[in-house]
PDB file of C-alpha atoms in Angstrom:
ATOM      1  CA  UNK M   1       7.228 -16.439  29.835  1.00 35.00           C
ATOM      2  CA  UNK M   2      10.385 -15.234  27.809  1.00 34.00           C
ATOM      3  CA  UNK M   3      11.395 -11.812  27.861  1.00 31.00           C
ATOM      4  CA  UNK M   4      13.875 -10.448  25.136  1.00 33.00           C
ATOM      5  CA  UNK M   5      16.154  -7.365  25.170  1.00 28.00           C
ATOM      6  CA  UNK M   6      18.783  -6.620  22.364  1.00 33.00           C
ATOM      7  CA  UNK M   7      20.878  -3.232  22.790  1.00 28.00           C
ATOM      8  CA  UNK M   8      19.313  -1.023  20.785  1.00 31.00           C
ATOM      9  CA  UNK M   9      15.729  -1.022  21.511  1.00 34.00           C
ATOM     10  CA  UNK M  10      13.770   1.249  20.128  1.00 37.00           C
ATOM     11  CA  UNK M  11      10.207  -0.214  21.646  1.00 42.00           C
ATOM     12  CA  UNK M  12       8.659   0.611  24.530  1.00 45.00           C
ATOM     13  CA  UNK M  13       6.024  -1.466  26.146  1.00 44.00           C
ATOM     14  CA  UNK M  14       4.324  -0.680  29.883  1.00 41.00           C
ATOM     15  CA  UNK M  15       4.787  -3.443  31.919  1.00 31.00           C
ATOM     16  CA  UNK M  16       1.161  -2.326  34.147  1.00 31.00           C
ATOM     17  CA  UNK M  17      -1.001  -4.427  32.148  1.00 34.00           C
ATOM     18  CA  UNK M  18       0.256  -8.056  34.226  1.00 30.00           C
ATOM     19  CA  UNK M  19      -2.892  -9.585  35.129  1.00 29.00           C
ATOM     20  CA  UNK M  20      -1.736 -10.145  38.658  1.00 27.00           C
ATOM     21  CA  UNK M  21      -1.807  -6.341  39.578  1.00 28.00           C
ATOM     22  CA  UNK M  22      -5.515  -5.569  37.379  1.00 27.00           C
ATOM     23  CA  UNK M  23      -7.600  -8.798  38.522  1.00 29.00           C
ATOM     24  CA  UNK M  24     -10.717  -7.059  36.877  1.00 29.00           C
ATOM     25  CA  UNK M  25      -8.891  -7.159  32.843  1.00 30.00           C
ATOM     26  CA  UNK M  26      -8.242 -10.251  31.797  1.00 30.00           C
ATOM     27  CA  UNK M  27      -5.942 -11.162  28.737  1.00 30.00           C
ATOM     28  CA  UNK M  28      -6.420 -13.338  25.683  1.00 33.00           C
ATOM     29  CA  UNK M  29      -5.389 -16.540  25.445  1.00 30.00           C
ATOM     30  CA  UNK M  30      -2.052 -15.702  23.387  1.00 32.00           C
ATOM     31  CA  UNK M  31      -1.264 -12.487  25.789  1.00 30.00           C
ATOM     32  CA  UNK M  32       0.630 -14.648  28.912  1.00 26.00           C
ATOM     33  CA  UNK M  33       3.286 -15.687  26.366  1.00 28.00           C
ATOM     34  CA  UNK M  34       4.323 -12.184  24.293  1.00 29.00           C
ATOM     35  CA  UNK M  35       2.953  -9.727  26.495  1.00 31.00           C
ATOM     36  CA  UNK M  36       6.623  -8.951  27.594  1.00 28.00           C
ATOM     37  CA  UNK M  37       8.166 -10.101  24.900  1.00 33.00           C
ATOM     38  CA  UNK M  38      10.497  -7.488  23.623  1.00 36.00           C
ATOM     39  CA  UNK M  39      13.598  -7.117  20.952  1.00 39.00           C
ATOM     40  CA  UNK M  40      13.999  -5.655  17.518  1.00 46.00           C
ATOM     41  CA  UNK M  41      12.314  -8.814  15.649  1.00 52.00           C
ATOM     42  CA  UNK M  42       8.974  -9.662  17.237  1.00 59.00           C
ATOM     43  CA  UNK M  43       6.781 -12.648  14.900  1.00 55.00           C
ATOM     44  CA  UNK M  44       7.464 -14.722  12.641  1.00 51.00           C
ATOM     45  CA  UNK M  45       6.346 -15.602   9.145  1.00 47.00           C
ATOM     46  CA  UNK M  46       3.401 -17.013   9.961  1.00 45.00           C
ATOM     47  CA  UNK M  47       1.833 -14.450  11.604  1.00 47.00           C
ATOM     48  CA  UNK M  48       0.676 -16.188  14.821  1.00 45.00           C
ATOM     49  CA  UNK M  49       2.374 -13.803  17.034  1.00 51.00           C
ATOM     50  CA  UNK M  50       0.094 -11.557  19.268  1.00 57.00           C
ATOM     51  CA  UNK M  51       0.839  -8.966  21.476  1.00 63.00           C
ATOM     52  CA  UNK M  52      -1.900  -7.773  23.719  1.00 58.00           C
ATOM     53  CA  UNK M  53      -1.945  -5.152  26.763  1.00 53.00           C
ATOM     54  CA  UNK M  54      -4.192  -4.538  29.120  1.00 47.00           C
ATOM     55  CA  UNK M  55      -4.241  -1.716  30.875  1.00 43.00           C
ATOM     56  CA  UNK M  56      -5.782  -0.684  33.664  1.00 38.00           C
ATOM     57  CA  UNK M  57      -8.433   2.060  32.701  1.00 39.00           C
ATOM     58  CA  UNK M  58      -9.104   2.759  29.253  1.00 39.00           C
ATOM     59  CA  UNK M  59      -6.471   5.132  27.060  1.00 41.00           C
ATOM     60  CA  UNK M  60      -9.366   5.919  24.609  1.00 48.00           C
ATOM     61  CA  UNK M  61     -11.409   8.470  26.748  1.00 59.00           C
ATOM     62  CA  UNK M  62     -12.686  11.593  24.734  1.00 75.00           C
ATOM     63  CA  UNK M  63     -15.322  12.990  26.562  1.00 66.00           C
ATOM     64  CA  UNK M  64     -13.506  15.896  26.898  1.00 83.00           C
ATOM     65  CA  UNK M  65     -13.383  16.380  23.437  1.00 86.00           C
ATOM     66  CA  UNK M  66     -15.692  18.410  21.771  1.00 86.00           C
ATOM     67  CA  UNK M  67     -15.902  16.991  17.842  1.00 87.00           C
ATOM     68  CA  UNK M  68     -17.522  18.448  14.516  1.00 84.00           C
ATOM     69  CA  UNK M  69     -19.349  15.866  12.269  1.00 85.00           C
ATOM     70  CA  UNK M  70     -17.195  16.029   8.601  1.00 81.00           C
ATOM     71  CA  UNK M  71     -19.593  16.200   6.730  1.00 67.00           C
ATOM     72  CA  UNK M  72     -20.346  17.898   3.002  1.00 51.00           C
ATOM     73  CA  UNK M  73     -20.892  21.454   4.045  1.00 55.00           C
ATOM     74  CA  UNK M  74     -17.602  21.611   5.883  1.00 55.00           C
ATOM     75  CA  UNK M  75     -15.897  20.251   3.125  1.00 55.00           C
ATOM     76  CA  UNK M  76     -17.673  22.836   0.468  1.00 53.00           C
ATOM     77  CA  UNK M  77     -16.265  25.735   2.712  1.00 55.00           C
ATOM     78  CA  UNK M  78     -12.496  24.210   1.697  1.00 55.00           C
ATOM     79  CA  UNK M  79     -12.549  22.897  -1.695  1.00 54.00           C
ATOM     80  CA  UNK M  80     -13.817  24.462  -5.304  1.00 53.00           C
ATOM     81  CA  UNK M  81     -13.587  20.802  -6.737  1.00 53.00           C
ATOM     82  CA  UNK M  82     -17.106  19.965  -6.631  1.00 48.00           C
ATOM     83  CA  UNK M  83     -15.950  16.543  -7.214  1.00 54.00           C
ATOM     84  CA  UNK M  84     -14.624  16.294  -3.875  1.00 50.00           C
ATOM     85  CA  UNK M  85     -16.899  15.445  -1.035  1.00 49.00           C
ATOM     86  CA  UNK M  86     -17.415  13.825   2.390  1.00 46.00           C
ATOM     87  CA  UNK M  87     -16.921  10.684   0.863  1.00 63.00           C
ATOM     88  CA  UNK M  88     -13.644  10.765  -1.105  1.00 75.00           C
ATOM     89  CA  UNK M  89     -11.864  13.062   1.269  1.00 83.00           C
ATOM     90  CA  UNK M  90     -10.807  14.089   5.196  1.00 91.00           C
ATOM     91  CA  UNK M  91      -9.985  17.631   6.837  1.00 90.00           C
ATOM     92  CA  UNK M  92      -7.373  20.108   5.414  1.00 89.00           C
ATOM     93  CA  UNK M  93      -7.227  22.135   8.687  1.00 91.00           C
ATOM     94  CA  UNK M  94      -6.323  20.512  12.114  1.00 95.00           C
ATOM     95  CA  UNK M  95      -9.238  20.122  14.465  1.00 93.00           C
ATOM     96  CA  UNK M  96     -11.082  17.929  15.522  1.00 94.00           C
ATOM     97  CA  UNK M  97     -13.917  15.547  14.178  1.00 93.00           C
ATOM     98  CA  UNK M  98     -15.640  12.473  13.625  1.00 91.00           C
ATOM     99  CA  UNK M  99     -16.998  10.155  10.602  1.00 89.00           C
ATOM    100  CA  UNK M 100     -20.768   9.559   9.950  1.00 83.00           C
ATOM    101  CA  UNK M 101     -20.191   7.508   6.914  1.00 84.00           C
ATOM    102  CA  UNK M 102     -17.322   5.694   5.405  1.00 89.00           C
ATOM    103  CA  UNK M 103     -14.832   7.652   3.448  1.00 91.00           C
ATOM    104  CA  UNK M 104     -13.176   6.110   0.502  1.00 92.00           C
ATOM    105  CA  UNK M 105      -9.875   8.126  -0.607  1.00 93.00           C
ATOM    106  CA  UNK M 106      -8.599   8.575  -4.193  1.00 90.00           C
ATOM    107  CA  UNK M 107      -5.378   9.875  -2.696  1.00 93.00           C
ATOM    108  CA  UNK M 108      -3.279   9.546   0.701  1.00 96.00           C
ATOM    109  CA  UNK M 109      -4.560  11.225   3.322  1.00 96.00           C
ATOM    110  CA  UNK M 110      -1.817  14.008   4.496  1.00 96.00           C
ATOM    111  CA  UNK M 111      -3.026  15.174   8.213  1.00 97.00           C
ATOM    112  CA  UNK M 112      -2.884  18.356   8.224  1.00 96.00           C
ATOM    113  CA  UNK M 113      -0.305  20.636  10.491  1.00 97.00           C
ATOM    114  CA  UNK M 114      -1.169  20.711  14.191  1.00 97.00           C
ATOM    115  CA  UNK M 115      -3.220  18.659  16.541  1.00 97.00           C
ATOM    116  CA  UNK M 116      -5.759  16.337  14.860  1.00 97.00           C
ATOM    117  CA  UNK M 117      -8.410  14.461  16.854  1.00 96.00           C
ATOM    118  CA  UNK M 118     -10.192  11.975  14.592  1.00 95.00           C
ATOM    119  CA  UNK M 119     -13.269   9.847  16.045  1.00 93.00           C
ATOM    120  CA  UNK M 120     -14.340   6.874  13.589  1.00 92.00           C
ATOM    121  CA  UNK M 121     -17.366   6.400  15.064  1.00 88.00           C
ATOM    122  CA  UNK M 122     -17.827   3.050  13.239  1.00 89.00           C
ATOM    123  CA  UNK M 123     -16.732   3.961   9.643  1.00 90.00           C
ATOM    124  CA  UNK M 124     -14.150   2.766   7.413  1.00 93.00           C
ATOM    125  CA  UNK M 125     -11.777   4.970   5.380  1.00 95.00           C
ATOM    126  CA  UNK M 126     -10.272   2.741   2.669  1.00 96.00           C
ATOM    127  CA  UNK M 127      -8.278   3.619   0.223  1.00 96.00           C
ATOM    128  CA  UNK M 128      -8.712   3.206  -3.307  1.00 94.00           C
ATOM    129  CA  UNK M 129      -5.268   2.811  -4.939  1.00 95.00           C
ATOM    130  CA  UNK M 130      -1.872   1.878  -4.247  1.00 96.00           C
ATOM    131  CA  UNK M 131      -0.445   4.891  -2.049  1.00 97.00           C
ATOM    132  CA  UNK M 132      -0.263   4.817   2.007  1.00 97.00           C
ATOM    133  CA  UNK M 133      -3.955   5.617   3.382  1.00 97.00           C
ATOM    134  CA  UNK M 134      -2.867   8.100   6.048  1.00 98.00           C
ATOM    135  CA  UNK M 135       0.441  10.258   6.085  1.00 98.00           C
ATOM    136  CA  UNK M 136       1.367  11.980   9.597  1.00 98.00           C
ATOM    137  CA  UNK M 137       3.891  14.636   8.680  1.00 97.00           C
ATOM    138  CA  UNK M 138       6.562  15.864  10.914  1.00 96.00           C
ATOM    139  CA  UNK M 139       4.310  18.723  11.970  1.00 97.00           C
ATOM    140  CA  UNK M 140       1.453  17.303  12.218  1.00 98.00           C
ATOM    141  CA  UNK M 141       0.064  15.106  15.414  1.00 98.00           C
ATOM    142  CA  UNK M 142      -3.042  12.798  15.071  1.00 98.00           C
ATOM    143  CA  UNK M 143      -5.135  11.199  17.553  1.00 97.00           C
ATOM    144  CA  UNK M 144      -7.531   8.412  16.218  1.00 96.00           C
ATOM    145  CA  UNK M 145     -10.515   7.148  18.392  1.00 94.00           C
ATOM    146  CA  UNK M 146     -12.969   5.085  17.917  1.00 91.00           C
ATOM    147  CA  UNK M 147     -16.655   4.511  19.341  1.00 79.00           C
ATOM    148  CA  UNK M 148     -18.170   1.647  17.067  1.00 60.00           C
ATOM    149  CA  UNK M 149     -21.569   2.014  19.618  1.00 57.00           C
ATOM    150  CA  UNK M 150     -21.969   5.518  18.807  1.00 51.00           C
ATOM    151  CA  UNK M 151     -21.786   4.889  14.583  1.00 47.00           C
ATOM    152  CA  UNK M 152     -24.158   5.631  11.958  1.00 47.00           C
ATOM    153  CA  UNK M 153     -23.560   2.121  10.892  1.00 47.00           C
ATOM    154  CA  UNK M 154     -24.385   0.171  13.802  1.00 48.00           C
ATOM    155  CA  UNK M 155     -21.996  -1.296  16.322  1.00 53.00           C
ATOM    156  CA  UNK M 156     -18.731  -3.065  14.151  1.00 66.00           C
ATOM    157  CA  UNK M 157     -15.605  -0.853  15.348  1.00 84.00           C
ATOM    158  CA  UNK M 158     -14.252   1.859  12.716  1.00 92.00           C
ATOM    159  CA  UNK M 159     -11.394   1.001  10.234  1.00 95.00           C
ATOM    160  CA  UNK M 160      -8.437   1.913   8.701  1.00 97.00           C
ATOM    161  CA  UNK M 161      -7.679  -0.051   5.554  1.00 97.00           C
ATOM    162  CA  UNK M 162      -6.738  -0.739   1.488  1.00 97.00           C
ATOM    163  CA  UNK M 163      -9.410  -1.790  -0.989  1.00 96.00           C
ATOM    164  CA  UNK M 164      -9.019  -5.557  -2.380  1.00 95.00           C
ATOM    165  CA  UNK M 165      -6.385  -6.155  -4.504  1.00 94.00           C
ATOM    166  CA  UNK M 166      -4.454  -2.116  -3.940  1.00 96.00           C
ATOM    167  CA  UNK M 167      -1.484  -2.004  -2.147  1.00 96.00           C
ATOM    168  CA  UNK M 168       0.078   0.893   0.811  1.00 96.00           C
ATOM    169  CA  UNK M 169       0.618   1.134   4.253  1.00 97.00           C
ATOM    170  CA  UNK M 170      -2.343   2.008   6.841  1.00 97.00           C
ATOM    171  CA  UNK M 171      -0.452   4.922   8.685  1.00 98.00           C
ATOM    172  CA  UNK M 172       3.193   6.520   7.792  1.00 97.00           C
ATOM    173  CA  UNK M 173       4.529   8.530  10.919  1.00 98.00           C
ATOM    174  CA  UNK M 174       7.202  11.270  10.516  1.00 97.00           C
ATOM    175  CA  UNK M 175       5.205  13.381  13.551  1.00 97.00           C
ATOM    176  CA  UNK M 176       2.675  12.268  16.214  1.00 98.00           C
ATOM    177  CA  UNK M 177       0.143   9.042  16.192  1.00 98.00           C
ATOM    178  CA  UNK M 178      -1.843   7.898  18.834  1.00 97.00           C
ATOM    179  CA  UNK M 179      -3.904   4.934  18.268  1.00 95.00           C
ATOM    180  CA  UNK M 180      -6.342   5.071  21.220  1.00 93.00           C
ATOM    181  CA  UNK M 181      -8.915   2.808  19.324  1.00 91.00           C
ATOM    182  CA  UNK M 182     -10.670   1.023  15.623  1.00 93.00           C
ATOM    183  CA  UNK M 183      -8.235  -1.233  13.675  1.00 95.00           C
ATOM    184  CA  UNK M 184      -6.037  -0.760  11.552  1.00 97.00           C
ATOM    185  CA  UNK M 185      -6.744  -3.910   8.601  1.00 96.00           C
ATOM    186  CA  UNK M 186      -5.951  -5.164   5.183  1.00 96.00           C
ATOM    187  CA  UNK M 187      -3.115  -3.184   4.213  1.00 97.00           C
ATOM    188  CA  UNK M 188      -0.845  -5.149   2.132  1.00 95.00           C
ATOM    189  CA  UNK M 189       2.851  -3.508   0.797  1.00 94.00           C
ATOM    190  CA  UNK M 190       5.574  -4.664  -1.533  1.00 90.00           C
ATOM    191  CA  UNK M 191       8.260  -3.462   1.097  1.00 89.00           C
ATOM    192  CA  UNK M 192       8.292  -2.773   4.356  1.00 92.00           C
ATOM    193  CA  UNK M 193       5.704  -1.552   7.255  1.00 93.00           C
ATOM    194  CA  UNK M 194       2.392  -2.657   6.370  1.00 95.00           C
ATOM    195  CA  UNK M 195       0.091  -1.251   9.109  1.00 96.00           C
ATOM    196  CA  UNK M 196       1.727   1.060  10.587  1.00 97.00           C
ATOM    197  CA  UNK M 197       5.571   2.611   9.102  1.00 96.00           C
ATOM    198  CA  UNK M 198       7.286   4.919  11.624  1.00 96.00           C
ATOM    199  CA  UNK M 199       9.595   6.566   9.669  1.00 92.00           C
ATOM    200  CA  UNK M 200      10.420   9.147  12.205  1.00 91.00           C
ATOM    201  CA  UNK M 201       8.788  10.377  15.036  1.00 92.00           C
ATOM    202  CA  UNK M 202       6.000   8.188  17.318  1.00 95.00           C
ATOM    203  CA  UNK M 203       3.524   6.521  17.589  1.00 96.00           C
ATOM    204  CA  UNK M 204       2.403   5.649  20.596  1.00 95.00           C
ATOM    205  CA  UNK M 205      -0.647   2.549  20.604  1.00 94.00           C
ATOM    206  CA  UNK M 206      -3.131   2.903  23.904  1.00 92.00           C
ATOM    207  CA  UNK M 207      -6.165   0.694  22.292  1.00 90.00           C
ATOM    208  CA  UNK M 208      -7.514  -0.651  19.289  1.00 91.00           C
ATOM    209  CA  UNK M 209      -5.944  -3.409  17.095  1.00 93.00           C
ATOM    210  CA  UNK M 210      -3.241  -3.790  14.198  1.00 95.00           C
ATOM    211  CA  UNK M 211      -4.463  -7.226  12.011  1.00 94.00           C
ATOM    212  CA  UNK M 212      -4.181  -9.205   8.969  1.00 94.00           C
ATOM    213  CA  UNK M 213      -1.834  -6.835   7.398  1.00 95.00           C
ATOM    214  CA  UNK M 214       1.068  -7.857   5.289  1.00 93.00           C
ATOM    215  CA  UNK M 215       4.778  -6.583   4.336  1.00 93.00           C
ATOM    216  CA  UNK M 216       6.617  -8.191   1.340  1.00 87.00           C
ATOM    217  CA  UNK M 217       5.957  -9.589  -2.448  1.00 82.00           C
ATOM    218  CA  UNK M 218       5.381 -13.312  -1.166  1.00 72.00           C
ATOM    219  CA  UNK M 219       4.986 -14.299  -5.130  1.00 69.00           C
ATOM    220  CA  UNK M 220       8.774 -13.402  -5.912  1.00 67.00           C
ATOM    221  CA  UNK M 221      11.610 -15.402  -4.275  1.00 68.00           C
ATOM    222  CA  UNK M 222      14.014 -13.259  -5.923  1.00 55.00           C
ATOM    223  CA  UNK M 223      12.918 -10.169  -4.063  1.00 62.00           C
ATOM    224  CA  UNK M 224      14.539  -9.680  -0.047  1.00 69.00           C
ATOM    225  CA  UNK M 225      11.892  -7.425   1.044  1.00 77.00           C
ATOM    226  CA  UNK M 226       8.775  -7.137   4.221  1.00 86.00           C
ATOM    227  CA  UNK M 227       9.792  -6.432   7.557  1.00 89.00           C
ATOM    228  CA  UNK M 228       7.259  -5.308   9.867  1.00 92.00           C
ATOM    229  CA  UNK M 229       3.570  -6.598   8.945  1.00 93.00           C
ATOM    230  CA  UNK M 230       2.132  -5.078  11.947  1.00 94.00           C
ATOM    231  CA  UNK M 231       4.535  -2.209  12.770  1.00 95.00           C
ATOM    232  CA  UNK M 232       7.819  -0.991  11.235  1.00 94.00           C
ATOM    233  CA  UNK M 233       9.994   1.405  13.712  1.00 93.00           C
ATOM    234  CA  UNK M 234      12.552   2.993  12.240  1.00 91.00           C
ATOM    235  CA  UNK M 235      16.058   4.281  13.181  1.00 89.00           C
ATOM    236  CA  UNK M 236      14.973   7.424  14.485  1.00 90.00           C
ATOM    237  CA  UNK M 237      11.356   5.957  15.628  1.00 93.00           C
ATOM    238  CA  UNK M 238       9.717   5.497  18.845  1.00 92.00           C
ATOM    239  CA  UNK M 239       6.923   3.292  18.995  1.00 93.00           C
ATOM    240  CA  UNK M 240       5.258   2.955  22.762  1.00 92.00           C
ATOM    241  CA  UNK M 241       1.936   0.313  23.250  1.00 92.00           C
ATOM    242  CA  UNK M 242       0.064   0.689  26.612  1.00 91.00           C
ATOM    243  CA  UNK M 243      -2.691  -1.335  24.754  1.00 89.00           C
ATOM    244  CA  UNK M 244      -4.529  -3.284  22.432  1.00 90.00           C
ATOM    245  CA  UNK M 245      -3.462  -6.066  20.170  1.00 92.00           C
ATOM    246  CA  UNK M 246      -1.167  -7.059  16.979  1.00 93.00           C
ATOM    247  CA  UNK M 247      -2.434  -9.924  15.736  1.00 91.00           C
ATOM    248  CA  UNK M 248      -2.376 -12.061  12.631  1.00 90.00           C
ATOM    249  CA  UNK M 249      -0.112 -10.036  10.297  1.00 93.00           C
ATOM    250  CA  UNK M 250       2.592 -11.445   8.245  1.00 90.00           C
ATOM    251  CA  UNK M 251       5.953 -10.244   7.441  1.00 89.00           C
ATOM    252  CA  UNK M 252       8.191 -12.177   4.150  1.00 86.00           C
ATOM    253  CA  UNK M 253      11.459 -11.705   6.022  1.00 82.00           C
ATOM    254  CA  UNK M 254      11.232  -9.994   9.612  1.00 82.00           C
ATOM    255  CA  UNK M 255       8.805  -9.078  12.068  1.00 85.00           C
ATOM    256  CA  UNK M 256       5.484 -10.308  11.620  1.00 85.00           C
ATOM    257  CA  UNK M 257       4.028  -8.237  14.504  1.00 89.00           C
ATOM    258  CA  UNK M 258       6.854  -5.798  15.374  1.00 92.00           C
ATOM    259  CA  UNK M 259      10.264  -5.073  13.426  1.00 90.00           C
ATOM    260  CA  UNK M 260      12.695  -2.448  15.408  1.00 86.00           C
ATOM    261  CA  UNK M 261      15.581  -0.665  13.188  1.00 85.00           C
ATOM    262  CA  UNK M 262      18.601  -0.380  15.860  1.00 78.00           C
ATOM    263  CA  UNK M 263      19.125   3.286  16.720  1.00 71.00           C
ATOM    264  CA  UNK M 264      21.851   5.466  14.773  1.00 63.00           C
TER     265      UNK M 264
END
């Protein structure tokens, strides 16, 4: 097993997932080699690189939690647009809720200011267009969870993801994002920071999965761009995973699963 450790890093990972100390979780095949595998630059090109934790007791827990279905009332009570409805849009106000049907946006998602909790429960929200899917501003602080059993839609785990052929990032952090659970899929950018772009802020990962997401114009060998097809952490980013799995996402010049900016 190789660790890593340049000077500037900017990624944390809990070291309390090592089989050895949790005999009851076992990893995946790929985990015993970059489960502590650390440094600014973590993948390759080809994507094969996957990081898995695994923890302990599960990070997802929201029992305690006491969500409102989003549903078309709620969103009549906030928008005179009568074109806007439970399936095109997500909550204005902080709070917290869950999905009972897919949502597909015409426009990024900006969380709202505050603490938002956010239960999938199974669906997708896809978006429509070539614009990130989800925008956490510096005020704002979202918690995604996920509990595919539970869904409308049967038992396949809730997602967060770009429609064939449209272009943006799955999540861009300036605030607060947990990932405690669903996936975060099939977001493919020109640039930099497919699934998840930390611009600022954190984003801390305790379950759930970043996949087959992709950072760079692969068709243009003209064009130095893609770093980060998994996650991109900026200079004045934190990104913490106590959990789940980057897997299978490709990056043209840096960081298939992981790229780290050093600090300022």
């Amino acid at each position: 097993m190789k660790t890593k450790i340049k000077k500037f890093l900017s990624i944390t990972m809990a070291l309390t997932m090592l089989s050895g100390l949790f005999p009851g979780n076992a990893m995946n095949a790929n985990a015993a080699e970059s489960t502590v595998t650390f440094g600014q630059d973590i993948g390759n090109q080809s994507g094969t690189m996957t990081l898995t934790l695994v923890t302990s007791a599960p990070h997802s827990d929201h029992d305690n939690i006491s969500f409102t279905s989003w549903d078309y009332d709620e969103v009549k009570k906030r928008f005179e647009d009568t074109e806007k409805n439970e399936f095109n849009c997500l909550p204005q106000t902080a709070g917290n809720y869950k999905l009972e049907r897919d949502v597909v946006l015409s426009e990024t998602w900006v969380v709202p200011d505050g603490v938002t909790n956010l239960c999938l429960c199974g669906s997708y929200i896809t978006a429509d267009g070539d614009f990130v899917t989800i925008e956490v501003g510096k005020n704002a602080v979202l918690n995604i969870f996920d509990d595919p059993l539970g869904s409308y839609s049967g038992a396949h785990r809730g997602m967060i993801r770009h429609a064939d052929g449209k272009y943006g990032s799955g999540v861009r952090v300036q605030g607060s994002f947990t990932l405690n659970g669903g996936c975060i899929t099939g977001n493919p950018v020109i640039a930099d920071g497919a699934g998840v772009y930390i611009d600022a802020g954190t984003f801390t990962m305790n379950g759930g999965e970043i996949s087959e997401n992709a950072a760079g114009d692969f068709s243009r060998n003209d064009v130095d761009n893609g770093k980060g097809g998994g996650v991109y952490v900026g200079a004045d980013a934190t990104f913490t995973m106590n959990g789940g799995s980057i897997k299978e996402n490709m990056a043209k010049i840096e960081g298939s699963a992981v790229r780290s900016e050093e600090r300022r």
